[in-house]
XYZ file of C-alpha atoms in Angstrom:
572
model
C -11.676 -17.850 37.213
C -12.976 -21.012 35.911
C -14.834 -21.587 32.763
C -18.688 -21.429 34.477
C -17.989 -18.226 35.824
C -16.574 -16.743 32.720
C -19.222 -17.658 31.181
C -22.186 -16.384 33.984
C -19.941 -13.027 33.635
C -20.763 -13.098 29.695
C -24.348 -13.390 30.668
C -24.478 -10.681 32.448
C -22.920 -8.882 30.256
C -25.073 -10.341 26.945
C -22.033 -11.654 25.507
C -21.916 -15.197 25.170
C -21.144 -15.836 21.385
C -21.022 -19.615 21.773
C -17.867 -19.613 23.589
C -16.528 -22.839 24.178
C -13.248 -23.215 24.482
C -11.189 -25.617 22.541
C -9.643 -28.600 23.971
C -6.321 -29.413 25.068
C -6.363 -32.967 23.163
C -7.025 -30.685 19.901
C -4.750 -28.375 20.442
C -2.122 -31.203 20.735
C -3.142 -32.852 18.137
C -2.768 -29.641 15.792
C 0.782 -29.244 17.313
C 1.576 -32.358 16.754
C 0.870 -31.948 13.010
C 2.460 -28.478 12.699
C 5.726 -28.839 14.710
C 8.712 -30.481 13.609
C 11.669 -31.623 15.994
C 15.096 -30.672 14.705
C 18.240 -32.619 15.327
C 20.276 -29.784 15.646
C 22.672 -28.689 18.335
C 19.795 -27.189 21.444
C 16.784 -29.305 19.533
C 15.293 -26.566 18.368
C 11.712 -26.714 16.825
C 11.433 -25.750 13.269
C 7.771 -24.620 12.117
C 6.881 -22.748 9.259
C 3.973 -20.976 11.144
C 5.133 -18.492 13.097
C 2.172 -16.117 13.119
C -1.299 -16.731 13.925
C -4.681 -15.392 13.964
C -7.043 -16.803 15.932
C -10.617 -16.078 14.851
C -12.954 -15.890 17.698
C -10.134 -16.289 20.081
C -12.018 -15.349 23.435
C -9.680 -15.290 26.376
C -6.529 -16.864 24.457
C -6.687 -20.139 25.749
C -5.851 -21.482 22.636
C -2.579 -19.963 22.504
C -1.929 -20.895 26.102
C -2.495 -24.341 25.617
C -0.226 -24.281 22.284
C 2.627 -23.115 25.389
C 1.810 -25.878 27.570
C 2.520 -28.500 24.822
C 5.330 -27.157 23.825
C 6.218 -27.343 27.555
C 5.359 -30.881 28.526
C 7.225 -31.401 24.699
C 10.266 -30.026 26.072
C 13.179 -31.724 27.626
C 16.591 -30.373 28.843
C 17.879 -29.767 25.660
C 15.072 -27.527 24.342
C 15.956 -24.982 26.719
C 16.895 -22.784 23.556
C 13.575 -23.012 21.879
C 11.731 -20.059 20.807
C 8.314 -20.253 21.344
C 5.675 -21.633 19.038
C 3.595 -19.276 16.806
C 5.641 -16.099 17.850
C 3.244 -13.587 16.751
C -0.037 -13.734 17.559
C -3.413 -12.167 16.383
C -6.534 -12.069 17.408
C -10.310 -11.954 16.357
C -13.266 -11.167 19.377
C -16.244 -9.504 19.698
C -16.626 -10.264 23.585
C -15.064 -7.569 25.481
C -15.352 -9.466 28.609
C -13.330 -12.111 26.834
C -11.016 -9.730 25.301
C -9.991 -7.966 28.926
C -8.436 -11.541 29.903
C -6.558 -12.017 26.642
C -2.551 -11.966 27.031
C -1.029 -9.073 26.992
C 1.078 -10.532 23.689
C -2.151 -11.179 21.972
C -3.041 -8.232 19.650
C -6.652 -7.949 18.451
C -7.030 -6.926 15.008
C -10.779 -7.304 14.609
C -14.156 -7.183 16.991
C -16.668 -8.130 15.012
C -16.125 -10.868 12.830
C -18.829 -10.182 10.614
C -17.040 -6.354 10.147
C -13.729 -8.261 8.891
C -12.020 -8.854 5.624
C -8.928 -10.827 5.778
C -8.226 -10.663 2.713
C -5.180 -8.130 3.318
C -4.277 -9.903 7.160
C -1.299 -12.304 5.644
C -0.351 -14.452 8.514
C 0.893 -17.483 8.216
C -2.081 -19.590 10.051
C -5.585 -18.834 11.081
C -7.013 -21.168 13.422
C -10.895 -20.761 14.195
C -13.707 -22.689 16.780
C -16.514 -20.702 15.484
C -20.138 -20.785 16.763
C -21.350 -23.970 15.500
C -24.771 -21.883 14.354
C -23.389 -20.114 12.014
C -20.069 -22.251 10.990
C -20.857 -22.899 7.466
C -20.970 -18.964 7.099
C -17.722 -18.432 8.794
C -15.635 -21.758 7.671
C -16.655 -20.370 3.666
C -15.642 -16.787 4.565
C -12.347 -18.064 5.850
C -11.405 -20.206 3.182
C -12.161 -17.595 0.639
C -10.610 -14.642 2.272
C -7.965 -16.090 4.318
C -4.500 -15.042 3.138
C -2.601 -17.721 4.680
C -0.115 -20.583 4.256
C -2.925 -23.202 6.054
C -6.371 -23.056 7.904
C -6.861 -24.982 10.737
C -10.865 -25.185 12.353
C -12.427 -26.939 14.690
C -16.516 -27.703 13.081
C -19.319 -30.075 13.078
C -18.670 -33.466 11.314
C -21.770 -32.372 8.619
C -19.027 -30.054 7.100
C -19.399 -31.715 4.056
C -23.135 -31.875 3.854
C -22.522 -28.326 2.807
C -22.393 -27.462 -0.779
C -20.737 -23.621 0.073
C -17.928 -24.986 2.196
C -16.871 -27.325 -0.990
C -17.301 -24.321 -3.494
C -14.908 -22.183 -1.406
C -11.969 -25.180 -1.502
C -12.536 -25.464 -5.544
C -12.291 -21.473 -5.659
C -9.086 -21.506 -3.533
C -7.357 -23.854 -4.979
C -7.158 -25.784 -1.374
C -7.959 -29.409 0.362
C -8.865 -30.390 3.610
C -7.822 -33.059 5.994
C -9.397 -34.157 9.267
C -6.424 -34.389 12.067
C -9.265 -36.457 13.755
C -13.103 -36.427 15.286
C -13.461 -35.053 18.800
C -16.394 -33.841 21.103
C -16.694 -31.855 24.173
C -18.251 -33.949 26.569
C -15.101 -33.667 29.464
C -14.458 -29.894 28.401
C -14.179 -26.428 30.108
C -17.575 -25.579 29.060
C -19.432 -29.265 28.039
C -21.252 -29.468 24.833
C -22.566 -32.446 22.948
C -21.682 -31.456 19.296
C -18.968 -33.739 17.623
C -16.511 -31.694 15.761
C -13.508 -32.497 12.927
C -10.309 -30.702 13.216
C -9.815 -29.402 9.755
C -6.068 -28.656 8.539
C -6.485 -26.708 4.865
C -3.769 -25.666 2.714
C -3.397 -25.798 -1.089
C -4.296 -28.594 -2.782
C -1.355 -31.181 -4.776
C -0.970 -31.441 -8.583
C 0.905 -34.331 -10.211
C 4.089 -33.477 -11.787
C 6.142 -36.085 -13.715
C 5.413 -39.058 -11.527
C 5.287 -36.681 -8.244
C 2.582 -34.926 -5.638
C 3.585 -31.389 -5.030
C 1.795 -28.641 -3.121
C 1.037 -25.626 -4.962
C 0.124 -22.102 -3.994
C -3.646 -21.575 -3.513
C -5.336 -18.829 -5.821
C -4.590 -16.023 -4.638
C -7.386 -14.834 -1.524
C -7.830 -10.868 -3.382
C -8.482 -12.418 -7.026
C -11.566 -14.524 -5.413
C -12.341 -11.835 -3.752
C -12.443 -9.597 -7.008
C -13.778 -11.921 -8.503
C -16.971 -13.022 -6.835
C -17.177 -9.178 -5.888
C -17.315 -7.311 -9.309
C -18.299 -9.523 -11.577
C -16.364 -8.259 -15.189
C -16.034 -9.927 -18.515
C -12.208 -11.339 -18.232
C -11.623 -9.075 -20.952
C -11.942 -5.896 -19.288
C -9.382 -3.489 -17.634
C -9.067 -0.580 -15.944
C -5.167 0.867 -15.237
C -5.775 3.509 -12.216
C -2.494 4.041 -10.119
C -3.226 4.988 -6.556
C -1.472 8.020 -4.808
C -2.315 9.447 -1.993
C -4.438 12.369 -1.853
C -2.497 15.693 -0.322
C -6.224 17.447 0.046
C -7.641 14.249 1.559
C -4.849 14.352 4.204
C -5.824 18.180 4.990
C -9.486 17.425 4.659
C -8.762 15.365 7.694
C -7.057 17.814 9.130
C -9.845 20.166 9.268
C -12.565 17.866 10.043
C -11.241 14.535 11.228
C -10.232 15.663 14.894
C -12.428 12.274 16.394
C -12.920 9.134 15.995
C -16.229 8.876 14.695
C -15.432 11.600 12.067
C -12.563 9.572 10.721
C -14.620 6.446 10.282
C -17.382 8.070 8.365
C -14.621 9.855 5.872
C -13.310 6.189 5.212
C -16.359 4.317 4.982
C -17.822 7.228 2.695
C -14.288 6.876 0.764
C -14.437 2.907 0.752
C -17.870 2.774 -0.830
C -17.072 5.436 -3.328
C -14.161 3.116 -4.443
C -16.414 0.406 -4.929
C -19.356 1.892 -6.447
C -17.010 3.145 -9.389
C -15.699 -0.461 -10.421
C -19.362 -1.619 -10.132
C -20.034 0.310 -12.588
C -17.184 -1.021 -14.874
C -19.698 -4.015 -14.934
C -22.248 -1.777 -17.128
C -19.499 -1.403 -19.930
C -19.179 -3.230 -23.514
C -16.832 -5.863 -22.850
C -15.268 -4.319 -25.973
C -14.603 -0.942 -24.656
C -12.059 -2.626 -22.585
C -10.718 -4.887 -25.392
C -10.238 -1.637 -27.422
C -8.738 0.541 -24.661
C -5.840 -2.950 -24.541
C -6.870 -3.113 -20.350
C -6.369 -6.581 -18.547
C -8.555 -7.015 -15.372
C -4.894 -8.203 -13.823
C -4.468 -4.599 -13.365
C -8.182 -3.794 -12.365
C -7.109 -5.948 -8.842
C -3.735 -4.515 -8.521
C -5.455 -1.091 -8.693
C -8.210 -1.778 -6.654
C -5.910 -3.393 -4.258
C -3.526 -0.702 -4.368
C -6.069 2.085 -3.408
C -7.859 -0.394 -0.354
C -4.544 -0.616 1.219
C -3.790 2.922 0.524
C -6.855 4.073 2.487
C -6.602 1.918 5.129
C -2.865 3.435 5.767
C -4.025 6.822 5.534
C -6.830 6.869 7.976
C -4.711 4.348 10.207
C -1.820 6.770 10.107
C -3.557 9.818 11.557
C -5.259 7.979 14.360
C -1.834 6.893 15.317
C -0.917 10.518 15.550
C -3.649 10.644 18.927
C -1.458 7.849 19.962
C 1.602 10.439 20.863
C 0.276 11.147 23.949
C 0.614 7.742 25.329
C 4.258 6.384 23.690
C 5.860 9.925 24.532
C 5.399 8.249 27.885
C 7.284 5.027 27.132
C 11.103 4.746 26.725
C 13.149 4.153 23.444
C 13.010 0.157 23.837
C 9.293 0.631 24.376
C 8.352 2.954 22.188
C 9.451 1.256 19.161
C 8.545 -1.789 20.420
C 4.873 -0.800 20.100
C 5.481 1.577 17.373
C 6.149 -1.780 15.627
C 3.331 -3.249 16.369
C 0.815 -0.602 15.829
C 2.156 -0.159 12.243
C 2.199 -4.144 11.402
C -1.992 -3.442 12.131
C -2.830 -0.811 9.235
C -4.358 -3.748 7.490
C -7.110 -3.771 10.214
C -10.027 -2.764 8.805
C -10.992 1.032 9.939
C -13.800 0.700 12.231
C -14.905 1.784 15.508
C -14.832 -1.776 17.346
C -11.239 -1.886 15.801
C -10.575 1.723 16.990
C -11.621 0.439 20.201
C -9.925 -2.930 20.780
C -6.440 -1.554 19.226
C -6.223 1.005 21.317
C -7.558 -1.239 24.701
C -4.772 -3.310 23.812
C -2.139 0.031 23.689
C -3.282 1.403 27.208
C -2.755 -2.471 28.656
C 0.136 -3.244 27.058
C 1.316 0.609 27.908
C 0.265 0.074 31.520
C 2.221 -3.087 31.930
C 5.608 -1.495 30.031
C 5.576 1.645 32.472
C 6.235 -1.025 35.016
C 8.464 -2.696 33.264
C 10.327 -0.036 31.979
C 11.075 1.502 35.813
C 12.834 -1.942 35.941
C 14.787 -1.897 33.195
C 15.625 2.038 34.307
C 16.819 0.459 37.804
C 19.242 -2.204 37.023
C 20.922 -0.157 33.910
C 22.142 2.465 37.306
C 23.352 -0.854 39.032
C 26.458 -0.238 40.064
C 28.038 -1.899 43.514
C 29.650 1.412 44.510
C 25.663 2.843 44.719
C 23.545 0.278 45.479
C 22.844 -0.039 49.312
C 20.807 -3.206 51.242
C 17.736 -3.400 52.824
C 17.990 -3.716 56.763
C 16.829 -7.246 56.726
C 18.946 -7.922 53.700
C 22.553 -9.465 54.686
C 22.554 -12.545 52.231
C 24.903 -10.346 49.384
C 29.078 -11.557 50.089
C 31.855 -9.609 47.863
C 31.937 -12.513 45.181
C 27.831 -11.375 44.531
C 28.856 -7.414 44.431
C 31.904 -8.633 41.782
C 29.744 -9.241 39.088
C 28.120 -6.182 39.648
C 30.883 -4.024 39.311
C 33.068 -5.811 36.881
C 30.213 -5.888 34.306
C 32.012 -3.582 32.297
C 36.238 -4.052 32.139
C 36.098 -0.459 29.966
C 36.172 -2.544 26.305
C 32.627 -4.127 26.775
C 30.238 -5.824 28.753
C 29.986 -9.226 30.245
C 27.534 -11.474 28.373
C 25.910 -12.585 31.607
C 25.912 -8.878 33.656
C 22.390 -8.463 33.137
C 21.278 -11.957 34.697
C 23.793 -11.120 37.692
C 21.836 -7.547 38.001
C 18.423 -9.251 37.612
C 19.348 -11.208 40.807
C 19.619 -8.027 42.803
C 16.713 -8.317 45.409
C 15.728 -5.789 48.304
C 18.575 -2.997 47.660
C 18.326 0.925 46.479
C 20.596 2.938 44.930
C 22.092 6.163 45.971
C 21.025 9.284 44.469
C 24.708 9.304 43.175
C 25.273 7.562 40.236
C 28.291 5.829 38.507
C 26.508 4.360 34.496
C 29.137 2.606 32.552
C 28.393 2.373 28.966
C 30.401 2.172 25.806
C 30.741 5.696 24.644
C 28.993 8.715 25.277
C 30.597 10.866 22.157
C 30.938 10.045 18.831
C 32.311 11.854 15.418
C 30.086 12.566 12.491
C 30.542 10.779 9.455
C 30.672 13.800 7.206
C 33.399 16.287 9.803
C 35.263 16.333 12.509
C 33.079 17.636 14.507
C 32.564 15.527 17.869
C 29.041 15.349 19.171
C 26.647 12.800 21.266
C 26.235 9.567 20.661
C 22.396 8.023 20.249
C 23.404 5.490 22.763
C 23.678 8.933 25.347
C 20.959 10.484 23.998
C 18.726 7.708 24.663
C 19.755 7.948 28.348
C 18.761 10.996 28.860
C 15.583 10.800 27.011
C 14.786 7.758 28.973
C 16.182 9.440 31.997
C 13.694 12.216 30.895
C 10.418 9.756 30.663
C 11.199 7.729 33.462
C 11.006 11.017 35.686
C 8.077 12.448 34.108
C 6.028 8.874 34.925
C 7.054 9.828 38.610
C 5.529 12.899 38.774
C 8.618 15.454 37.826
C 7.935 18.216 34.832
C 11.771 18.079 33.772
C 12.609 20.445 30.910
C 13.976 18.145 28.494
C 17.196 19.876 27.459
C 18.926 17.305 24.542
C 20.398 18.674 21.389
C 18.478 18.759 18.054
C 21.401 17.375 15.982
C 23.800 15.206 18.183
C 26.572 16.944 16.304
C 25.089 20.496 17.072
C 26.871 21.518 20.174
C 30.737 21.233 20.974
C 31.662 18.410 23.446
C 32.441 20.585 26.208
C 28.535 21.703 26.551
C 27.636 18.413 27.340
C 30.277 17.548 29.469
C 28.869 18.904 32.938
C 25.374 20.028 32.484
C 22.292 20.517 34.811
C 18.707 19.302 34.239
C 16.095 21.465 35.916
C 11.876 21.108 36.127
C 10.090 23.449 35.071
C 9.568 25.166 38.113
C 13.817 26.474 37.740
C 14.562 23.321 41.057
C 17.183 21.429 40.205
C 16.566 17.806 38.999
C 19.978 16.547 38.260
C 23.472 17.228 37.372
C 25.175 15.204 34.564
C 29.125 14.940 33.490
C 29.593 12.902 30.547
C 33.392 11.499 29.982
C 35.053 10.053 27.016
C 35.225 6.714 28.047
C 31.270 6.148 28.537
C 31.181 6.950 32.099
C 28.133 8.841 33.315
C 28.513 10.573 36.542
C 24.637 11.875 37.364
C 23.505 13.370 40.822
C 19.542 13.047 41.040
C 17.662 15.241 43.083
C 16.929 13.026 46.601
C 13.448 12.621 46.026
C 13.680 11.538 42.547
C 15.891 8.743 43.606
C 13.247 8.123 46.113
C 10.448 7.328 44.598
C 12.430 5.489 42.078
C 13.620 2.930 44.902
C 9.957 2.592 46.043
C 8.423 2.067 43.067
C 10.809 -0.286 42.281
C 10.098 -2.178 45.639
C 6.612 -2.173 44.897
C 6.804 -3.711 41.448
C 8.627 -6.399 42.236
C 7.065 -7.313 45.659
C 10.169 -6.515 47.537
C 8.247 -5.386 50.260
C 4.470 -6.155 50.744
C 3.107 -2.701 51.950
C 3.572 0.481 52.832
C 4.675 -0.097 55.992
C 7.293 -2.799 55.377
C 8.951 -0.350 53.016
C 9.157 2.574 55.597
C 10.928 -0.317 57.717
C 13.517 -1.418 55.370
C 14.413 1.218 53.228
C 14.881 4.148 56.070
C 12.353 6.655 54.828
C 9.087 8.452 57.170
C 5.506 6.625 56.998
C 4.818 10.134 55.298
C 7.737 10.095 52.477
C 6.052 6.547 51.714
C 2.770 8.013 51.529
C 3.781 10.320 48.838
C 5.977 8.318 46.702
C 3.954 4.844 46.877
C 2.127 4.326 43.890
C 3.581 7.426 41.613
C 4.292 5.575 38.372
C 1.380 7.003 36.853
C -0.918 4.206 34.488
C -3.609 5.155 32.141
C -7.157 4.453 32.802
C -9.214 2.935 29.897
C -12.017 5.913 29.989
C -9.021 8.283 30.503
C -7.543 6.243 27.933
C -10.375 7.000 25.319
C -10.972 10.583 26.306
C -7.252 11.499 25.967
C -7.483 10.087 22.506
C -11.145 11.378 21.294
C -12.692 8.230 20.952
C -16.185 7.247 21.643
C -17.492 6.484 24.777
């Protein structure tokens, strides 16, 4: 969808926050400035941003256009580059906007005007704002911004304005135009002509020589223009956490809503008790030996502290969505979820976090049935399609010889990830390195976590099909003897069999699914990949009745957003 239509769709929905996209000539020019080439061995590029926020960031095409210079930047021997500002952040109020966002862009904020950054380090914000209001935002984001460098695209008049100049002097910081552009052959036209701004802290002269030093540090300006107390004053107040808060919440906290109004009730309670350190003798302090180094430390302490707490227990609603994502998944955005309790606690944040959790959820159930597929690979159980006759013996030798019994091959994966328009049995051979392993405090044998992750994922994959499998795994992996896990059956819930497992010494697992587990699992796979285009196609080439692909088409289950929201108690 073009630009235009984007933005009649914002119209409609009364969203249209001055979007306008930024260029690609000023996104170049900012990578140009950031990125250096190395002259090492794959020309790697070294940058000492690798996390962004991007303030504002409406449908990411800022960060895409930061991947298509480093594309058309590329050559041969870049092959080996990571990509440019790994980790990425996000800023939007649209949601419109925010439904088209990258699935690797995380949004940490909705409002911007609801937003400290103060305690969001990353190591560069980058920010179009609307031009209405940009002296507001550009002197928020230099004050607050707790960042190696700011990078924003404004108006020219920037330094017409007196605030803008105060917030530089506070911080410690300079500015430097990377150039003057306008917007006159851009997605969405506009006349105004705009500076890119690159801030970072300013130079001092040190025997002869310019060096950069840290800006002031975002929290003390913060503090400062915030509470404003005689130098000499202090206040030392260690935070801990609150055992009774955490059951208050308990008892009372079960939604959304609820959990918001304890924190913001909590929040403003912190800060109406040092505003009223500002009514004390300056010499009540000086007598009680306090430094107001430690009144920031504290009051940092306990802001961060709250925001963990209430964070924490709205992460606990989030079990019911990662118990449905494997062990590679689950900490993956496990991760990610806990890199956010900076995020200011609101119900837009609430909102957007966990709109990002269903898509991103959503898009690793897919993925995941993948992954599931090729780690069965194995040429003694994989069988063609009817139409497929393009696989010779050299092609099924990588497949079986990925594992000579010591280890793996380093390129057995990108062999298996060649496999097109094949299924596997319902008999299956997985190699792996051990299955069994001894503690390190007896001799006791037991499983090994590798194992145990197998069967858990063995576990979720089936239960994203549509089986209730009781999960049957040991509680300690040195509880039971060896010889109970040798040959063991899974059933569901309903006493059918699911699947029989023997576990052997040397890693091999020997599993026999139920038929129509194996089934759906070969469909689904088909489907996800585009291995066959419909439901028809499939009944063709994989053997199975028009009826059988009626039922197992479409069973890896996805969330819904609004099932999403009522699943975790949140607002509607």
């Amino acid at each position: 969808m073009g630009a235009n239509q984007i933005v009649e769709a914002l119209k409609e929905r009364n969203e249209d926050f001055e979007w306008y996209p930024t260029t690609q000539e000023i996104v170049d020019r900012l990578a140009g400035h950031i990125f250096n080439k190395r002259k090492y061995g794959h020309g790697e590029y070294e940058c000492e941003y690798s996390s962004v926020l991007d303030i504002g960031c409406g449908n990411g095409s800022f960060f895409s256009k930061i991947d298509q210079t480093q594309m058309q930047k590329s050559n041969a021997a870049d092959a080996y580059a990571p990509r440019l500002l790994r980790t990425r952040y996000g800023i939007e109020k649209s949601l419109e906007l925010c439904e088209r966002l990258p699935d690797d862009v995380v949004i940490i904020g909705s409002d911007f005007n609801e937003q400290t950054l103060i305690d969001k380090k990353v190591d560069l914000i980058f920010c179009n704002p609307p031009y209405s209001e940009f002296e507001t935002w550009t002197e928020r984001i230099i004050m607050q911004g707790n960042c190696k460098a700011i990078a924003l695209v404004i108006p020219c008049r920037w330094r017409m304005h007196p605030r803008i100049s105060y917030a530089l002097k506070k911080r410690g910081m300079k500015a430097e135009s990377l150039g003057t552009f306008d917007f006159l052959n851009a997605e969405r036209r506009a006349r105004a002509k705009v500076d890119l701004l690159f801030i970072t802290a300013d130079d001092v002269d040190f025997d002869g020589r310019r060096y950069r030093k840290e800006a002031n540090d975002p929290f003390d300006v913060w503090f400062d223009e915030t509470f404003k107390i005689s130098a000499e004053k202090e206040k030392v107040h260690e935070w801990e956490r609150n055992e009774a808060k955490r059951q208050e919440l308990v008892t009372h906290g079960d939604t959304a809503e609820m959990l918001v109004q304890f924190y913001n009730s909590d929040m403003e309670k912190l800060y109406s008790n040092y505003r009223q350190l500002e009514t004390l003798d300056a010499d009540i302090f000086k007598e009680l030996k306090v430094d107001v180094k430690n009144l920031k430390a504290g009051l940092k302490e306990r802001i961060s502290g709250l925001k963990h707490l209430y964070w924490d227990e709205l992460f606990k609603k989030y079990d019911k969505i990662t118990q449905r994502l494997t062990s590679k998944g689950r900490r993956k955005v496990i991760e990610r979820l806990q890199d956010n309790t900076a995020i200011d606690f609101t119900l837009n944040n609430i909102f957007q976090l966990t709109l990002w959790l269903i898509r991103n959820s959503n898009t690793m159930f897919d993925e995941q049935i993948t992954d599931f597929f090729y780690s069965l690979c194995n040429a003694e159980t994989i069988h063609r399609y009817k139409s497929n006759l393009r696989w010779g013996e050299d092609d099924w030798r990588y497949i079986k010889n990925g594992f000579d019994g010591t280890h793996f091959r380093s390129d057995v994966d990108e062999h298996r990830k060649k496999l097109k328009n094949v299924m596997l049995d319902y008999r299956i051979i997985v190699q792996a390195y051990s299955n069994f392993d001894y503690s390190s405090w007896s001799s006791r044998v037991g499983m090994s976590g590798d194992c145990i992750d197998f069967l858990e994922d063995t576990y979720i994959i089936a239960e994203n099909l549509g089986f209730n499998v009781t999960r049957e795994l040991p509680q300690d992996r040195h509880e039971l003897s060896v010889e109970y896990w040798r040959n063991f059956d899974v059933h569901l819930t309903d006493g059918s069999l699911f699947a029989n497992i023997k576990l052997y010494k040397n890693g091999n697992r020997h599993v026999k699914f139920c038929k129509e587990f194996m089934q759906k699992l070969n469909v689904e796979m088909a489907r996800i990949n585009g291995w066959v285009q419909d439901k028809s196609e499939a009944a063709t080439e994989m053997g199975m009745s028009t009826a059988e692909i009626e039922r197992f088409w479409g069973s890896n289950r996805k969330i819904e957003i609004t099932a999403g929201k009522q699943l975790l108690g949140l607002p509607a």
